[in-house]
Amino acid sequence: MCNVAKEIGVKSKQIIERGEKRVDKKLYLSEENKMLAGVCGGIAEYFDLDPTLVRLGWVIFSAMGGAGVLAYIIAMFVIPKRV
């Protein structure tokens, strides 16, 4: 087992042993950083990034063959809204 895996295992055990509450992150459409449907804003919130950087990446991805537009439309229907 590599050192990183050992370190992650140790940290997980420490969290469980101390009884700390683990927060599971989930991907949702953003209501706060919404331009069209909130896909880029939601991805930015999930990864704790600036929404502008995610949007810029989406524009670059779309300019290289147009696959970004299709991916955005699919994500718009697949990523759930926060209830």
Backbone as JSON, one array per atom type, in Angstrom:
{
  "sequence": "MCNVAKEIGVKSKQIIERGEKRVDKKLYLSEENKMLAGVCGGIAEYFDLDPTLVRLGWVIFSAMGGAGVLAYIIAMFVIPKRV",
  "N": [[0.85, -1.17, 0.0], [0.56, 2.2, -0.82], [2.06, 5.24, 0.5], [0.28, 7.41, 0.5], [-2.26, 6.23, 0.42], [-2.17, 4.89, 2.86], [-2.05, 7.07, 4.58], [-4.52, 8.3, 4.08], [-6.22, 6.28, 4.96], [-5.55, 6.25, 7.68], [-6.4, 8.81, 8.45], [-9.15, 8.55, 7.98], [-9.8, 6.6, 9.88], [-9.21, 8.04, 12.18], [-11.15, 10.03, 12.1], [-13.47, 8.52, 12.41], [-12.97, 7.36, 14.92], [-12.89, 9.59, 16.6], [-15.43, 10.41, 16.41], [-16.31, 12.4, 14.72], [-18.47, 14.28, 12.65], [-19.07, 13.37, 9.37], [-19.27, 15.05, 6.34], [-20.97, 14.49, 3.49], [-20.37, 15.46, 0.27], [-22.51, 16.6, -2.29], [-23.47, 16.88, -5.69], [-25.22, 19.52, -7.03], [-27.49, 21.55, -9.0], [-26.74, 24.97, -9.2], [-28.23, 27.62, -7.4], [-27.4, 30.07, -6.62], [-25.13, 30.82, -8.16], [-26.03, 31.03, -10.81], [-26.31, 31.07, -14.31], [-27.33, 30.12, -16.84], [-28.61, 27.37, -16.5], [-27.47, 26.66, -14.14], [-25.5, 24.75, -14.07], [-22.64, 25.01, -14.41], [-22.14, 26.64, -12.2], [-22.95, 24.95, -10.13], [-21.09, 22.87, -10.38], [-18.8, 24.31, -9.8], [-19.32, 25.02, -7.11], [-19.31, 22.47, -5.96], [-16.64, 21.59, -6.32], [-15.39, 23.63, -5.03], [-14.52, 25.96, -6.43], [-13.93, 28.95, -8.39], [-16.77, 30.1, -10.08], [-16.46, 31.4, -12.53], [-14.1, 30.36, -13.61], [-14.86, 27.73, -14.15], [-16.86, 28.17, -16.03], [-15.31, 29.35, -18.04], [-13.69, 27.17, -18.71], [-15.71, 25.53, -19.74], [-16.47, 26.99, -22.02], [-14.11, 26.84, -23.54], [-13.98, 24.05, -23.87], [-16.32, 23.71, -25.36], [-15.69, 25.09, -27.67], [-13.93, 23.41, -28.88], [-14.9, 21.46, -30.89], [-17.55, 21.35, -30.1], [-18.62, 19.63, -28.21], [-19.01, 20.4, -25.61], [-21.41, 21.81, -25.46], [-23.35, 19.83, -25.82], [-22.69, 18.25, -23.59], [-23.35, 20.06, -21.54], [-26.13, 20.31, -21.87], [-26.95, 17.68, -21.32], [-26.04, 17.48, -18.66], [-27.66, 19.37, -17.5], [-30.1, 18.08, -17.27], [-29.45, 15.81, -15.85], [-28.1, 16.42, -13.41], [-29.34, 16.97, -10.21], [-31.75, 19.33, -8.78], [-31.32, 21.34, -5.87], [-33.16, 20.58, -3.02]],
  "CA": [[0.0, 0.0, 0.0], [1.41, 3.39, -0.91], [1.99, 6.12, 1.66], [-0.91, 8.26, 0.43], [-3.4, 5.4, 0.82], [-2.05, 4.66, 4.29], [-2.38, 8.32, 5.25], [-5.96, 8.48, 3.97], [-6.81, 5.29, 5.86], [-5.34, 6.7, 9.06], [-7.28, 9.95, 8.68], [-10.52, 8.04, 8.06], [-9.95, 5.96, 11.18], [-9.21, 9.08, 13.21], [-12.45, 10.69, 12.05], [-14.44, 7.6, 12.98], [-12.67, 7.19, 16.33], [-13.23, 10.81, 17.33], [-16.87, 10.63, 16.29], [-16.6, 13.61, 13.97], [-19.49, 14.13, 11.63], [-18.55, 13.49, 8.02], [-20.22, 15.68, 5.43], [-20.85, 13.98, 2.13], [-20.69, 16.48, -0.71], [-23.32, 16.15, -3.42], [-23.51, 17.83, -6.79], [-26.54, 20.06, -7.33], [-27.52, 22.77, -9.8], [-26.59, 26.13, -8.32], [-29.23, 28.68, -7.45], [-26.71, 31.32, -6.35], [-24.21, 31.13, -9.25], [-26.76, 30.55, -11.98], [-26.37, 31.91, -15.51], [-28.35, 29.48, -17.67], [-29.33, 26.38, -15.7], [-26.76, 26.47, -12.89], [-24.6, 23.6, -14.16], [-21.25, 25.42, -14.11], [-22.13, 27.13, -10.83], [-23.03, 23.79, -9.26], [-19.79, 22.19, -10.44], [-17.86, 25.18, -9.07], [-19.59, 24.88, -5.68], [-18.91, 21.13, -5.55], [-15.19, 21.52, -6.25], [-14.93, 24.83, -4.33], [-13.79, 26.77, -7.4], [-14.6, 30.15, -8.87], [-17.64, 29.74, -11.19], [-15.94, 31.96, -13.77], [-13.12, 29.42, -14.16], [-15.6, 26.58, -14.69], [-17.5, 28.65, -17.26], [-14.26, 29.51, -19.04], [-13.37, 25.82, -19.16], [-16.82, 25.06, -20.56], [-16.38, 27.69, -23.31], [-12.99, 26.24, -24.27], [-14.4, 22.7, -24.22], [-17.33, 23.84, -26.41], [-15.05, 25.56, -28.89], [-13.16, 22.31, -29.47], [-15.76, 20.43, -31.46], [-18.94, 21.52, -29.71], [-19.07, 18.6, -27.27], [-19.38, 21.06, -24.37], [-22.83, 22.17, -25.52], [-24.08, 18.58, -25.57], [-22.44, 17.88, -22.2], [-24.11, 20.98, -20.7], [-27.54, 19.95, -21.97], [-27.12, 16.43, -20.58], [-25.86, 17.78, -17.24], [-28.81, 20.14, -17.07], [-31.17, 17.16, -16.93], [-28.95, 14.74, -14.97], [-27.77, 16.95, -12.09], [-30.59, 17.36, -9.54], [-31.88, 20.62, -8.11], [-31.3, 21.24, -4.41], [-34.54, 20.66, -2.52]],
  "C": [[0.9, 1.24, 0.0], [1.16, 4.3, 0.29], [0.72, 6.97, 1.68], [-2.13, 7.47, 0.89], [-3.36, 5.12, 2.31], [-2.48, 5.91, 5.07], [-3.88, 8.57, 5.21], [-6.68, 7.52, 4.9], [-6.69, 5.71, 7.31], [-6.28, 7.87, 9.37], [-8.73, 9.5, 8.8], [-10.77, 7.39, 9.41], [-10.01, 7.0, 12.29], [-10.56, 9.79, 13.25], [-13.5, 9.81, 12.72], [-14.23, 7.47, 14.49], [-13.07, 8.41, 17.15], [-14.72, 11.11, 17.27], [-17.22, 11.91, 15.56], [-17.63, 13.32, 12.9], [-18.86, 14.34, 10.26], [-19.63, 14.08, 7.13], [-19.96, 15.13, 4.04], [-21.28, 15.08, 1.17], [-21.52, 15.86, -1.82], [-23.37, 17.26, -4.44], [-24.96, 18.22, -7.07], [-26.4, 21.22, -8.3], [-27.48, 23.95, -8.84], [-27.73, 27.11, -8.51], [-28.56, 30.05, -7.29], [-25.84, 31.76, -7.52], [-24.79, 30.67, -10.58], [-26.69, 31.56, -13.12], [-27.45, 31.36, -16.44], [-29.18, 28.52, -16.81], [-28.66, 26.13, -14.36], [-25.79, 25.32, -12.89], [-23.17, 24.0, -13.78], [-21.13, 25.93, -12.68], [-22.17, 25.98, -9.83], [-21.72, 23.01, -9.22], [-18.75, 23.0, -9.67], [-18.07, 25.06, -7.56], [-19.11, 23.52, -5.17], [-17.4, 21.02, -5.36], [-14.57, 22.72, -5.57], [-14.01, 25.67, -5.22], [-14.58, 28.04, -7.71], [-15.47, 29.75, -10.07], [-17.15, 30.27, -12.55], [-14.93, 31.02, -14.42], [-13.81, 28.21, -14.78], [-16.28, 26.99, -16.0], [-16.48, 28.84, -18.38], [-13.83, 28.16, -19.59], [-14.45, 25.25, -20.06], [-16.78, 25.7, -21.95], [-15.26, 27.09, -24.15], [-13.35, 24.84, -24.75], [-15.41, 22.73, -25.35], [-16.72, 24.26, -27.73], [-14.27, 24.46, -29.6], [-14.11, 21.19, -29.9], [-17.21, 20.51, -31.04], [-19.47, 20.5, -28.73], [-19.51, 19.22, -25.94], [-20.85, 21.44, -24.32], [-23.68, 20.94, -25.21], [-23.91, 18.15, -24.11], [-23.23, 18.77, -21.24], [-25.58, 20.61, -20.7], [-27.82, 18.67, -21.2], [-27.03, 16.69, -19.08], [-27.05, 18.54, -16.67], [-29.96, 19.23, -16.62], [-30.75, 16.09, -15.92], [-28.67, 15.24, -13.55], [-29.05, 17.44, -11.42], [-30.55, 18.77, -8.97], [-31.85, 20.38, -6.61], [-32.72, 21.45, -3.89], [-34.58, 21.38, -1.2]]
}
